[in-house]
Amino acid sequence: MAQKNLNDKEAQRKENIEQTVSATEQFYNENKKTIWCAVAAVLVIGLGILAYNKFIYQPKCVEAMQQSYPAEMSFQAGEYELALNGDGNNLGFADIIADYGSKAGKAVYLYAGICELRLGNNEEALAYLKKYKGKEPILAARAKACEGDAYVALGDYDAALRCYKAAVDRADNVFAAGYLMKEASVLEALGRKAEALAVYKSVEEDYPQSLEAYDINKHIARVSE
């Protein structure tokens, strides 16, 4: 009896397989034109993407990075107007962004934003800085701190405070002490001395080797009065 049941199950399994194969063959025969058209379309799209990446996108990235080199040199030299707008022969960051977007690297938005900030163009600085989407912690923190500086110049202390807090969260290194000092100064400007005191003490306790901690006691004494 057990052997008969086993044989019946095996026969049923084979029948199910045959039915599945038959249904699959029938579906293929009825839809093979559509299937092959879909496969061809996928191949064409895939090859198109590969070709675009190899022959258009990558060369544009190389070209954009080459164009950005003189602007970066001007930036490092503190020549922010030249770095931003170029000299007629070499492009500045503004032109590089207009022509290539982020193909020269996401940092072009940070560079352009800092240039505008140094030139006193705070609204323009914010427009660039907010487009910077880099993940590297030090640069991401600096971008947020620069946003804070622009908001301070515009008199928007609440927005500046949010930016400095974000910079501290992203920094997690010795640069955080400088961002904390900016945060505390804004808190003082807002009349929130108790919160400013807590931030100054954080600099003293968490970053005792930083330059900011060197004379932190005078700031603590001032807000403790």
Tab-separated table of C-alpha atoms in Angstrom:
chain	number	residue	atom	x	y	z
A	1	MET	CA	0.000	0.000	0.000
A	2	ALA	CA	2.800	2.357	0.955
A	3	GLN	CA	4.574	1.648	-2.326
A	4	LYS	CA	1.333	2.303	-4.276
A	5	ASN	CA	0.865	5.679	-2.529
A	6	LEU	CA	4.468	6.589	-3.303
A	7	ASN	CA	4.007	5.668	-6.951
A	8	ASP	CA	0.778	7.684	-7.130
A	9	LYS	CA	2.511	10.746	-5.675
A	10	GLU	CA	5.403	10.405	-8.116
A	11	ALA	CA	2.990	10.105	-11.010
A	12	GLN	CA	1.098	13.175	-9.830
A	13	ARG	CA	4.346	15.127	-9.500
A	14	LYS	CA	5.375	14.219	-13.056
A	15	GLU	CA	1.958	15.182	-14.337
A	16	ASN	CA	2.178	18.573	-12.577
A	17	ILE	CA	5.599	19.170	-14.098
A	18	GLU	CA	4.383	18.260	-17.560
A	19	GLN	CA	1.396	20.582	-17.196
A	20	THR	CA	3.654	23.413	-16.050
A	21	VAL	CA	6.063	22.875	-18.946
A	22	SER	CA	3.187	22.676	-21.393
A	23	ALA	CA	1.648	25.894	-20.057
A	24	THR	CA	5.013	27.626	-20.247
A	25	GLU	CA	5.546	26.498	-23.825
A	26	GLN	CA	2.064	27.616	-24.762
A	27	PHE	CA	2.603	31.025	-23.164
A	28	TYR	CA	5.946	31.410	-24.964
A	29	ASN	CA	4.496	30.413	-28.336
A	30	GLU	CA	1.624	32.845	-27.932
A	31	ASN	CA	3.814	35.743	-26.721
A	32	LYS	CA	7.273	35.077	-28.161
A	33	LYS	CA	7.213	38.182	-30.350
A	34	THR	CA	6.423	40.399	-27.373
A	35	ILE	CA	9.007	38.606	-25.203
A	36	TRP	CA	11.798	39.016	-27.746
A	37	CYS	CA	10.864	42.651	-28.328
A	38	ALA	CA	11.094	43.271	-24.579
A	39	VAL	CA	14.476	41.490	-24.396
A	40	ALA	CA	15.762	43.525	-27.338
A	41	ALA	CA	14.533	46.751	-25.756
A	42	VAL	CA	16.311	45.944	-22.484
A	43	LEU	CA	19.535	45.175	-24.361
A	44	VAL	CA	19.324	48.382	-26.376
A	45	ILE	CA	18.697	50.461	-23.248
A	46	GLY	CA	21.523	48.722	-21.376
A	47	LEU	CA	23.984	49.206	-24.220
A	48	GLY	CA	22.863	52.816	-24.569
A	49	ILE	CA	23.537	53.476	-20.897
A	50	LEU	CA	26.970	51.861	-21.117
A	51	ALA	CA	27.827	53.833	-24.250
A	52	TYR	CA	26.663	57.115	-22.725
A	53	ASN	CA	28.667	56.475	-19.574
A	54	LYS	CA	31.859	55.535	-21.448
A	55	PHE	CA	31.808	57.953	-24.371
A	56	ILE	CA	29.949	60.987	-22.989
A	57	TYR	CA	29.606	61.084	-19.202
A	58	GLN	CA	33.094	59.940	-18.185
A	59	PRO	CA	34.919	62.220	-20.682
A	60	LYS	CA	32.780	65.125	-19.468
A	61	CYS	CA	33.778	64.362	-15.877
A	62	VAL	CA	37.466	64.350	-16.836
A	63	GLU	CA	37.041	67.606	-18.742
A	64	ALA	CA	35.175	69.205	-15.821
A	65	MET	CA	37.866	68.215	-13.332
A	66	GLN	CA	40.570	69.624	-15.598
A	67	GLN	CA	38.637	72.884	-15.927
A	68	SER	CA	38.235	73.140	-12.145
A	69	TYR	CA	41.940	72.854	-11.340
A	70	PRO	CA	42.818	76.581	-11.892
A	71	ALA	CA	39.758	77.608	-9.875
A	72	GLU	CA	40.847	75.367	-7.008
A	73	MET	CA	44.322	76.906	-7.086
A	74	SER	CA	42.818	80.400	-6.909
A	75	PHE	CA	40.615	79.283	-4.039
A	76	GLN	CA	43.582	77.913	-2.098
A	77	ALA	CA	45.353	81.243	-2.641
A	78	GLY	CA	42.382	83.128	-1.210
A	79	GLU	CA	41.499	84.738	-4.545
A	80	TYR	CA	37.787	84.135	-4.184
A	81	GLU	CA	36.556	86.436	-6.952
A	82	LEU	CA	38.913	84.793	-9.430
A	83	ALA	CA	38.041	81.315	-8.172
A	84	LEU	CA	34.332	81.993	-8.528
A	85	ASN	CA	34.184	83.839	-11.840
A	86	GLY	CA	37.414	82.951	-13.641
A	87	ASP	CA	39.650	85.282	-15.614
A	88	GLY	CA	38.357	84.918	-19.168
A	89	ASN	CA	40.823	82.161	-19.948
A	90	ASN	CA	40.124	79.801	-17.076
A	91	LEU	CA	36.637	79.049	-15.829
A	92	GLY	CA	35.536	79.851	-12.307
A	93	PHE	CA	33.349	77.630	-10.175
A	94	ALA	CA	30.191	79.472	-11.242
A	95	ASP	CA	30.866	78.684	-14.917
A	96	ILE	CA	31.955	75.121	-14.141
A	97	ILE	CA	28.689	74.481	-12.320
A	98	ALA	CA	26.696	76.084	-15.138
A	99	ASP	CA	28.474	74.018	-17.795
A	100	TYR	CA	29.072	70.721	-16.014
A	101	GLY	CA	26.930	70.586	-12.892
A	102	SER	CA	28.569	68.275	-10.371
A	103	LYS	CA	30.649	66.382	-12.962
A	104	ALA	CA	33.782	67.980	-11.497
A	105	GLY	CA	32.781	66.595	-8.097
A	106	LYS	CA	30.212	67.579	-5.501
A	107	ALA	CA	32.740	69.882	-3.818
A	108	VAL	CA	32.322	72.504	-6.563
A	109	TYR	CA	29.149	73.667	-4.818
A	110	LEU	CA	31.020	73.982	-1.530
A	111	TYR	CA	33.837	75.922	-3.191
A	112	ALA	CA	31.400	78.261	-4.937
A	113	GLY	CA	29.413	78.762	-1.752
A	114	ILE	CA	32.481	79.660	0.270
A	115	CYS	CA	33.621	82.070	-2.445
A	116	GLU	CA	30.256	83.855	-2.384
A	117	LEU	CA	30.363	83.930	1.408
A	118	ARG	CA	33.837	85.489	1.438
A	119	LEU	CA	32.656	88.056	-1.105
A	120	GLY	CA	29.715	88.994	1.120
A	121	ASN	CA	27.061	87.524	-1.159
A	122	ASN	CA	25.187	85.587	1.492
A	123	GLU	CA	22.032	84.661	-0.402
A	124	GLU	CA	24.095	83.373	-3.309
A	125	ALA	CA	26.325	81.491	-0.877
A	126	LEU	CA	23.334	79.711	0.614
A	127	ALA	CA	22.043	78.756	-2.821
A	128	TYR	CA	25.301	76.943	-3.602
A	129	LEU	CA	25.879	75.474	-0.145
A	130	LYS	CA	22.440	73.893	-0.014
A	131	LYS	CA	23.223	72.024	-3.226
A	132	TYR	CA	26.315	70.447	-1.712
A	133	LYS	CA	25.480	66.802	-0.957
A	134	GLY	CA	28.895	65.430	-0.082
A	135	LYS	CA	29.109	62.707	2.549
A	136	GLU	CA	32.690	63.292	3.724
A	137	PRO	CA	32.236	64.341	7.395
A	138	ILE	CA	34.750	67.205	7.560
A	139	LEU	CA	33.506	68.875	4.364
A	140	ALA	CA	29.847	68.231	5.176
A	141	ALA	CA	30.356	69.880	8.573
A	142	ARG	CA	32.145	72.836	7.021
A	143	ALA	CA	29.345	73.315	4.514
A	144	LYS	CA	26.782	73.475	7.327
A	145	ALA	CA	28.948	75.881	9.322
A	146	CYS	CA	29.274	78.131	6.274
A	147	GLU	CA	25.501	78.101	5.922
A	148	GLY	CA	25.369	79.217	9.533
A	149	ASP	CA	27.784	82.067	8.823
A	150	ALA	CA	25.605	83.224	5.919
A	151	TYR	CA	22.500	83.179	8.093
A	152	VAL	CA	24.269	85.155	10.814
A	153	ALA	CA	25.214	87.800	8.236
A	154	LEU	CA	21.570	87.898	7.159
A	155	GLY	CA	20.394	88.230	10.768
A	156	ASP	CA	18.577	84.883	10.845
A	157	TYR	CA	20.007	83.576	14.120
A	158	ASP	CA	17.565	80.700	14.533
A	159	ALA	CA	18.539	79.253	11.144
A	160	ALA	CA	22.210	79.855	11.944
A	161	LEU	CA	21.860	77.976	15.205
A	162	ARG	CA	20.357	74.963	13.443
A	163	CYS	CA	23.225	74.942	10.969
A	164	TYR	CA	25.916	75.138	13.634
A	165	LYS	CA	24.303	72.311	15.580
A	166	ALA	CA	24.243	70.240	12.400
A	167	ALA	CA	27.913	71.059	11.784
A	168	VAL	CA	28.839	69.864	15.275
A	169	ASP	CA	26.898	66.637	14.735
A	170	ARG	CA	28.686	65.971	11.450
A	171	ALA	CA	32.176	67.005	12.539
A	172	ASP	CA	33.086	64.591	15.350
A	173	ASN	CA	36.656	65.883	15.339
A	174	VAL	CA	38.730	68.807	16.555
A	175	PHE	CA	36.905	71.152	14.162
A	176	ALA	CA	33.784	70.632	16.257
A	177	ALA	CA	35.188	72.988	18.897
A	178	GLY	CA	35.113	75.879	16.448
A	179	TYR	CA	31.541	75.100	15.458
A	180	LEU	CA	30.563	74.916	19.111
A	181	MET	CA	32.001	78.388	19.638
A	182	LYS	CA	29.889	79.690	16.759
A	183	GLU	CA	26.834	77.986	18.238
A	184	ALA	CA	27.484	79.538	21.638
A	185	SER	CA	27.952	83.020	20.176
A	186	VAL	CA	24.563	82.777	18.457
A	187	LEU	CA	22.951	81.591	21.688
A	188	GLU	CA	24.403	84.639	23.407
A	189	ALA	CA	23.026	86.877	20.671
A	190	LEU	CA	19.624	85.324	21.278
A	191	GLY	CA	19.959	85.998	25.018
A	192	ARG	CA	20.097	82.298	25.899
A	193	LYS	CA	23.058	82.537	28.250
A	194	ALA	CA	22.435	79.310	30.155
A	195	GLU	CA	22.537	77.321	26.908
A	196	ALA	CA	25.618	79.234	25.756
A	197	LEU	CA	27.321	78.382	29.065
A	198	ALA	CA	26.612	74.681	28.547
A	199	VAL	CA	28.161	74.847	25.074
A	200	TYR	CA	31.263	76.671	26.303
A	201	LYS	CA	31.704	74.063	29.025
A	202	SER	CA	31.404	71.367	26.360
A	203	VAL	CA	34.358	72.943	24.559
A	204	GLU	CA	36.314	73.018	27.837
A	205	GLU	CA	35.551	69.419	28.763
A	206	ASP	CA	35.355	67.628	25.426
A	207	TYR	CA	38.034	69.488	23.443
A	208	PRO	CA	40.614	70.605	26.026
A	209	GLN	CA	43.470	70.442	23.471
A	210	SER	CA	41.741	72.673	20.927
A	211	LEU	CA	42.729	76.288	20.269
A	212	GLU	CA	39.234	77.334	21.292
A	213	ALA	CA	39.730	75.843	24.745
A	214	TYR	CA	42.824	77.989	25.352
A	215	ASP	CA	40.860	81.007	26.557
A	216	ILE	CA	37.475	79.379	27.093
A	217	ASN	CA	37.405	80.498	30.719
A	218	LYS	CA	36.775	84.119	29.735
A	219	HIS	CA	33.698	83.093	27.772
A	220	ILE	CA	32.460	80.963	30.632
A	221	ALA	CA	32.992	83.848	33.059
A	222	ARG	CA	31.162	86.284	30.783
A	223	VAL	CA	27.962	84.232	30.447
A	224	SER	CA	28.091	83.206	34.115
A	225	GLU	CA	27.725	86.788	35.340
